[in-house]
XYZ file of C-alpha atoms in Angstrom:
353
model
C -36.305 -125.264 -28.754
C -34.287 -122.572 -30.446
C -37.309 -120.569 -30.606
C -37.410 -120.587 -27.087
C -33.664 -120.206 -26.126
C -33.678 -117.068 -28.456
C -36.596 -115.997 -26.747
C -34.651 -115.871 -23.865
C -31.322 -114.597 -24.791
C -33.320 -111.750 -26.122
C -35.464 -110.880 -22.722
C -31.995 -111.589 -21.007
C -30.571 -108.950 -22.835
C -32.906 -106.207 -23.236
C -35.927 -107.123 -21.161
C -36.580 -104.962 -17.820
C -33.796 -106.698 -16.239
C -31.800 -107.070 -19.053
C -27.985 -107.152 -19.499
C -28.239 -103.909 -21.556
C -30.901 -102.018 -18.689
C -28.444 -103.467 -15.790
C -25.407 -101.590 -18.032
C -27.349 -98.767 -18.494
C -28.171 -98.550 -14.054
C -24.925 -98.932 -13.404
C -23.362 -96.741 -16.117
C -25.922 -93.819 -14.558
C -24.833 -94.441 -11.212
C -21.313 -94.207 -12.314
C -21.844 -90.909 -13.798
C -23.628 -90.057 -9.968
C -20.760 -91.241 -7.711
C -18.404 -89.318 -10.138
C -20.546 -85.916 -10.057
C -20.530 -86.564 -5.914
C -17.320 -87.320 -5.945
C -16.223 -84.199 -7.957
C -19.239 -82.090 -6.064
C -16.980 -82.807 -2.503
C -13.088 -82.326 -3.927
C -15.093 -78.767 -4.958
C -16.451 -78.133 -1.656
C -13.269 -79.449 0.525
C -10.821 -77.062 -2.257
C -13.354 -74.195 -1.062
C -12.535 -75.121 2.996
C -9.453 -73.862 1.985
C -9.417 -70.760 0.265
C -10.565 -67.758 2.138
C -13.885 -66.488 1.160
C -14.309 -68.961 -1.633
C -17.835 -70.214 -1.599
C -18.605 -73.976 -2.142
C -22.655 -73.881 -2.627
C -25.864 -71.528 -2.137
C -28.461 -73.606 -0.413
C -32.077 -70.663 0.122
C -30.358 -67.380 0.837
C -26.773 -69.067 2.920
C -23.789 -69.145 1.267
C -21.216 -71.817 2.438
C -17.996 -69.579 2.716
C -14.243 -71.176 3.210
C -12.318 -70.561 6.145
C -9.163 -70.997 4.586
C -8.725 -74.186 7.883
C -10.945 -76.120 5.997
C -14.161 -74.898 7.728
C -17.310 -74.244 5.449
C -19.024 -70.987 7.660
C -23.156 -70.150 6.871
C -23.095 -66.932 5.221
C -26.439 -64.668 4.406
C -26.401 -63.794 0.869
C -26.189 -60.019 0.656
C -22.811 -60.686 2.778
C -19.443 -61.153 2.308
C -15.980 -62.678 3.582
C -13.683 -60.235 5.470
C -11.109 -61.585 7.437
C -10.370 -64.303 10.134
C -11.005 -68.111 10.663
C -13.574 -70.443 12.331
C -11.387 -70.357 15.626
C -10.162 -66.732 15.795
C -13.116 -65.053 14.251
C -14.644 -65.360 11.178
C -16.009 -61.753 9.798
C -18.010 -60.978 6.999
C -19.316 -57.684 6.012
C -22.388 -56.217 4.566
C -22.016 -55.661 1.049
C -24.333 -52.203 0.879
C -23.672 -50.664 4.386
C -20.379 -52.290 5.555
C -21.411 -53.204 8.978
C -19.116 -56.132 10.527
C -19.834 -58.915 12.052
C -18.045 -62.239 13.798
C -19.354 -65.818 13.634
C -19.263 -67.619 17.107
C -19.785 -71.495 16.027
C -21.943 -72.850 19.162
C -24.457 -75.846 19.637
C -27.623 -76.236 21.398
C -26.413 -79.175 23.630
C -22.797 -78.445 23.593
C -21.405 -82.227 21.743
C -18.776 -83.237 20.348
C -16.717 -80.299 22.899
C -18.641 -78.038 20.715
C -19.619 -74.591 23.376
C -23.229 -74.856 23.906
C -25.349 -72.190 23.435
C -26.390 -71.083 26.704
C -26.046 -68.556 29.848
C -23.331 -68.722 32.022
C -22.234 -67.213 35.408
C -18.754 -65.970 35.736
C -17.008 -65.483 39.293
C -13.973 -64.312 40.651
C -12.090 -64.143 43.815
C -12.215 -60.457 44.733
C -15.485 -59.344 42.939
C -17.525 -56.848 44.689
C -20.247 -58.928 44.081
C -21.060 -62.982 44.180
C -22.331 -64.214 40.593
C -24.213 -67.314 41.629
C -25.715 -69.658 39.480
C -28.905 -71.534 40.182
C -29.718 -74.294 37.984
C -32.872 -75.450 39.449
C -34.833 -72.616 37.728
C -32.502 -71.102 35.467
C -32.263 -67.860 37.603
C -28.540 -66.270 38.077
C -28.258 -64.338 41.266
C -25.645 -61.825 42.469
C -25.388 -60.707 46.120
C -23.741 -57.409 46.924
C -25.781 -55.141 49.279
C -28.647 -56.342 47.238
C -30.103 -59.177 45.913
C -30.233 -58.968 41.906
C -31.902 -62.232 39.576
C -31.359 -62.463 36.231
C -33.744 -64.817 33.911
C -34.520 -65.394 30.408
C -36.032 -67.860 28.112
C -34.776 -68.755 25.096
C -36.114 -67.403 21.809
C -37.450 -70.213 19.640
C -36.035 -68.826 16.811
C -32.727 -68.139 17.955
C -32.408 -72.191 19.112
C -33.893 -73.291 15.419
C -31.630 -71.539 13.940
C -28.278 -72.522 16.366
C -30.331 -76.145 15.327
C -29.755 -75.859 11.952
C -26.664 -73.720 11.227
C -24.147 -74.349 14.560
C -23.377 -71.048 15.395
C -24.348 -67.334 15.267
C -23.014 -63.463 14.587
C -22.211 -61.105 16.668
C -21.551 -57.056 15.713
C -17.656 -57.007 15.540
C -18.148 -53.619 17.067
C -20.292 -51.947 19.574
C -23.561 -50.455 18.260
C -22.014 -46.618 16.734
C -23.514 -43.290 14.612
C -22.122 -42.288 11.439
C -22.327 -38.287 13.286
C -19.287 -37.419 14.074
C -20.726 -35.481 16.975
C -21.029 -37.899 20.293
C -24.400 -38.249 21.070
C -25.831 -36.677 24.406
C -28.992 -36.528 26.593
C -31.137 -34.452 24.476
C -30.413 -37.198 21.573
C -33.766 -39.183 20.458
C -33.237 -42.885 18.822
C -33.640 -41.395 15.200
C -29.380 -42.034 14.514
C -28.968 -45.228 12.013
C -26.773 -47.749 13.667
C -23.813 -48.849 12.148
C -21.540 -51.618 13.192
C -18.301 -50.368 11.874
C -14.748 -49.165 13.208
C -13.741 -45.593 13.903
C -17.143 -44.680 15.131
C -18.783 -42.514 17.740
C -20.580 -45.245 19.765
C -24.651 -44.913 20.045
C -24.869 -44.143 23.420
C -27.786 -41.866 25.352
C -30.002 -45.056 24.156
C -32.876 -46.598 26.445
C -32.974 -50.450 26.522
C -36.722 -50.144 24.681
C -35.174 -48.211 22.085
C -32.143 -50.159 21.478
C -34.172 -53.347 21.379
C -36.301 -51.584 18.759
C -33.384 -50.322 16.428
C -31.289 -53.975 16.586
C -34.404 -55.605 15.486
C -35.615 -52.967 12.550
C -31.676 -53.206 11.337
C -32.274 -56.680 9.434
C -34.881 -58.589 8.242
C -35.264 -62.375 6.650
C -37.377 -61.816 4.472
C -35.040 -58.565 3.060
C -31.591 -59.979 4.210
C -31.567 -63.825 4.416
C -31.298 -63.251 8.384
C -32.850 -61.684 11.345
C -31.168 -59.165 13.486
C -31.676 -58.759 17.449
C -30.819 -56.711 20.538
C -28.272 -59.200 21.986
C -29.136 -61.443 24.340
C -27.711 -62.899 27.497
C -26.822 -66.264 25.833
C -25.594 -64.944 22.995
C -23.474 -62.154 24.997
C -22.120 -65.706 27.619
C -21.512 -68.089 24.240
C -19.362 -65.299 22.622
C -17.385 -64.724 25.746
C -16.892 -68.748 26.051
C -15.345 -68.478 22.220
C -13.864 -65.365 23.555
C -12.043 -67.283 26.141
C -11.221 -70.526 24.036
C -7.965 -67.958 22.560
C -7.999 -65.255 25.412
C -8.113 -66.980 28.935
C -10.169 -65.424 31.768
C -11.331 -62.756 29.540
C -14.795 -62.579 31.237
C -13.724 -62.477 34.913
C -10.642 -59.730 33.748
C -11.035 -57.907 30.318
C -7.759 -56.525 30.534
C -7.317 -54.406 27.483
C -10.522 -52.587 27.404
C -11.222 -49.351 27.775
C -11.616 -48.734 31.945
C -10.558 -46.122 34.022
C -7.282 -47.465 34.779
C -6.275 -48.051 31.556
C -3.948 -46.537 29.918
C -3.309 -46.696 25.444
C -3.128 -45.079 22.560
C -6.058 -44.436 20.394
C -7.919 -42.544 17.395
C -10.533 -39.819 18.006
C -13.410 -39.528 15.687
C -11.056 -36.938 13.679
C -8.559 -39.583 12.604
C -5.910 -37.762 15.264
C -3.456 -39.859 17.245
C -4.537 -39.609 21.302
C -3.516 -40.919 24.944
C -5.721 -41.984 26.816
C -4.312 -41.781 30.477
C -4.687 -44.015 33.463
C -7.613 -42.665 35.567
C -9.107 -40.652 33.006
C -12.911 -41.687 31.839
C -12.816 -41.419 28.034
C -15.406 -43.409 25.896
C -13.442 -43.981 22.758
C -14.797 -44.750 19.301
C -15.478 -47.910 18.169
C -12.849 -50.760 17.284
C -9.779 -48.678 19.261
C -9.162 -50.936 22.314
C -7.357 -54.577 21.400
C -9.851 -56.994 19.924
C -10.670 -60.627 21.011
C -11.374 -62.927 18.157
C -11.594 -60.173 16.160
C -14.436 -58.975 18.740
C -14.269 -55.390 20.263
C -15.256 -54.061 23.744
C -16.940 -56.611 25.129
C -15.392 -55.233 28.126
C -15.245 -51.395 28.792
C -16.135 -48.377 27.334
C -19.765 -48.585 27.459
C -22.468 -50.713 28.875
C -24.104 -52.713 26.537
C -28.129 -53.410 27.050
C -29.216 -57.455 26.966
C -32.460 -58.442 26.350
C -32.398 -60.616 29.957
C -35.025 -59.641 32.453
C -33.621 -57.980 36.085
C -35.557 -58.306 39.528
C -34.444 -56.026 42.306
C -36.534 -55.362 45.508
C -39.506 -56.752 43.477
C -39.188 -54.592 40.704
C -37.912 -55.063 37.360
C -35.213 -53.727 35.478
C -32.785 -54.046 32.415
C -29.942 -56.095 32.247
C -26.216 -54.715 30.901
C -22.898 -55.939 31.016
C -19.281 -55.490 29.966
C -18.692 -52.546 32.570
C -17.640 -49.005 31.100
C -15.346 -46.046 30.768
C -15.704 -45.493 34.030
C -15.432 -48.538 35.428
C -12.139 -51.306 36.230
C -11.826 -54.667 34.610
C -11.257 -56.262 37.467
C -14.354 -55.178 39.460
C -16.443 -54.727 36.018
C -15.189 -56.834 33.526
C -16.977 -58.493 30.243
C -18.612 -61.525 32.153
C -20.120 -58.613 35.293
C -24.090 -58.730 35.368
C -25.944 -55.281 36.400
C -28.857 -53.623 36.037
C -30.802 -49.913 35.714
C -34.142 -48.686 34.945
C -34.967 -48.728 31.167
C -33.580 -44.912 30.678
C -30.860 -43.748 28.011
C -27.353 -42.983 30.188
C -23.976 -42.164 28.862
C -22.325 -44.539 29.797
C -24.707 -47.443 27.488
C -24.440 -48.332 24.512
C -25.738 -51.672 22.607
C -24.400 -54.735 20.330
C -26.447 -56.269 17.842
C -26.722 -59.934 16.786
C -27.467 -61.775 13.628
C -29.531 -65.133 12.900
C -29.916 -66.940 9.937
């Protein structure tokens, strides 16, 4: 009999169920809890701080806001400036281009902004933005009929999907010439997305759909780089507006003819620019919205959204220019031209991880 009871205090203590193996479980997942534990007071102290990065997960660092926010970074990038809500900028660490993160969904939850294409109307327009939902078309009436349409890009929604959000260029597509571009230029400048800069204008919509995409890769950069497009262009105007009211249907402080403020040239000297004077400025002079620059005015910018006028296709832009009013041609204004390089269009480009 004692044979046998030993028998079993023995198994009961070390056997695969033992006292000792049970000790042993919950001694390791002790030790788990506590490295969890410690593993989130790390990654909410890095919410906090400004550019202090919690964890690397394949090529995306997870970058404090400083609000408590944890913003997708591509490695090869960098904190700048701003928050989640007013604009959260990072910059390339080898050519210093800028960029802003809009945080967006694919079904809009939660009173998240979905990622998606909007039309924007207001009383007094010269033309009627209409909205049809039936077959995703947007229509404007003036003395013509215009319809806008795109599809989504797969890869842009996986990657809204997975990350919440996307960048935009801080800045409007500029040259590192100091001379302005004009209509003998070809597409050979390099883009840069940086302040003080003469903006890359005298650009077709092929070739500025060409350059945006060439500018990053994934494989090179931990993200993909594209021509903007019209739901990217509508979701940053809906961030736009969750600080600056109305800015798509009146982009008061941009650069349009009847605007009048103080700016720099592409010397570095102090100017005017007067009311009812057509000046495109360099980049970054006009005031910015969530830390976002001339969405509306100075130049047209070319979206990758497919124009039908009089049975013939065009190229869409929007955001009005220098010559324009931001009343009549503000950030949210759809228009078209043939695919040709003018003056007065320039380009933004957009980043995916």
């Amino acid at each position: 009999v004692l044979l046998i009871l030993a028998g079993i205090t023995i198994n009961l203590t070390i056997g695969q169920d033992g006292i000792i193996k049970r000790a042993q479980e919950a001694g390791e997942t002790y030790k788990n809890v506590e490295a969890n534990e410690l593993a989130d007071m790390k990654t909410f102290e890095a919410s906090l701080i400004p550019g202090r990065v919690a964890k690397t997960v394949e090529g995306v660092q997870y970058v404090g806001d400083g609000m408590g926010n944890l913003i997708p970074v591509p490695v090869g990038f960098s904190y700048l400036e701003g928050t989640k809500s007013t604009g959260f900028v990072i910059k390339n660490d080898i050519d210093g281009n800028e960029f802003v993160w809009v945080p967006c969904t694919i079904d809009g939850g939660n009173g998240s902004i979905k990622y998606d294409r909007y039309a924007f109307y207001r009383e007094g327009w010269e033309a009627a933005q209409i909205l049809n939902n039936v077959n995703g078309e947007i229509i404007t009436k003036d003395e013509e009929t215009l319809i806008f349409k795109e599809e989504i890009v797969n890869e842009e929604q996986n990657s809204i999907k997975i990350y919440s959000g996307f960048y935009i260029g801080r800045y409007e597509a500029g040259i590192e010439s100091q001379e302005q571009r004009n209509e003998t230029s070809d597409a050979s400048d390099d883009v840069v997305i940086q302040k003080d800069k003469n903006v890359y204008s005298y650009i077709s919509f092929s070739d500025a759909k060409n350059i945006s995409e060439k500018l990053y890769t994934k494989e090179n950069n931990n993200v993909t780089s594209r021509l903007c497009s019209s739901y990217a262009w509508d979701t940053a105007l809906k961030f736009i507006e969750t600080q600056n009211m109305s800015y798509a249907t009146n982009s008061i402080g941009g650069n349009y003819k009847e605007t009048k403020f103080t700016y720099k040239d592409i010397k570095g000297q102090i100017q005017i620019k007067q009311e009812n004077v057509v000046t495109i400025v360099p980049t970054g002079q006009t005031k910015s919205m969530n830390n976002i620059y001339d969405m509306g005015g100075n130049v047209w910018e070319w979206l990758t959204e497919n124009v039908s006028k009089n049975s013939k296709m065009y190229c869409s832009h929007r955001g009005g220019n220098a010559y324009d009013s931001a009343t009549s041609h503000p950030a949210g204004f759809r228009y078209c031209s043939s695919d040709q390089a003018y003056r007065g269009n320039g380009f933004r480009v957009t980043l995916f991880l």
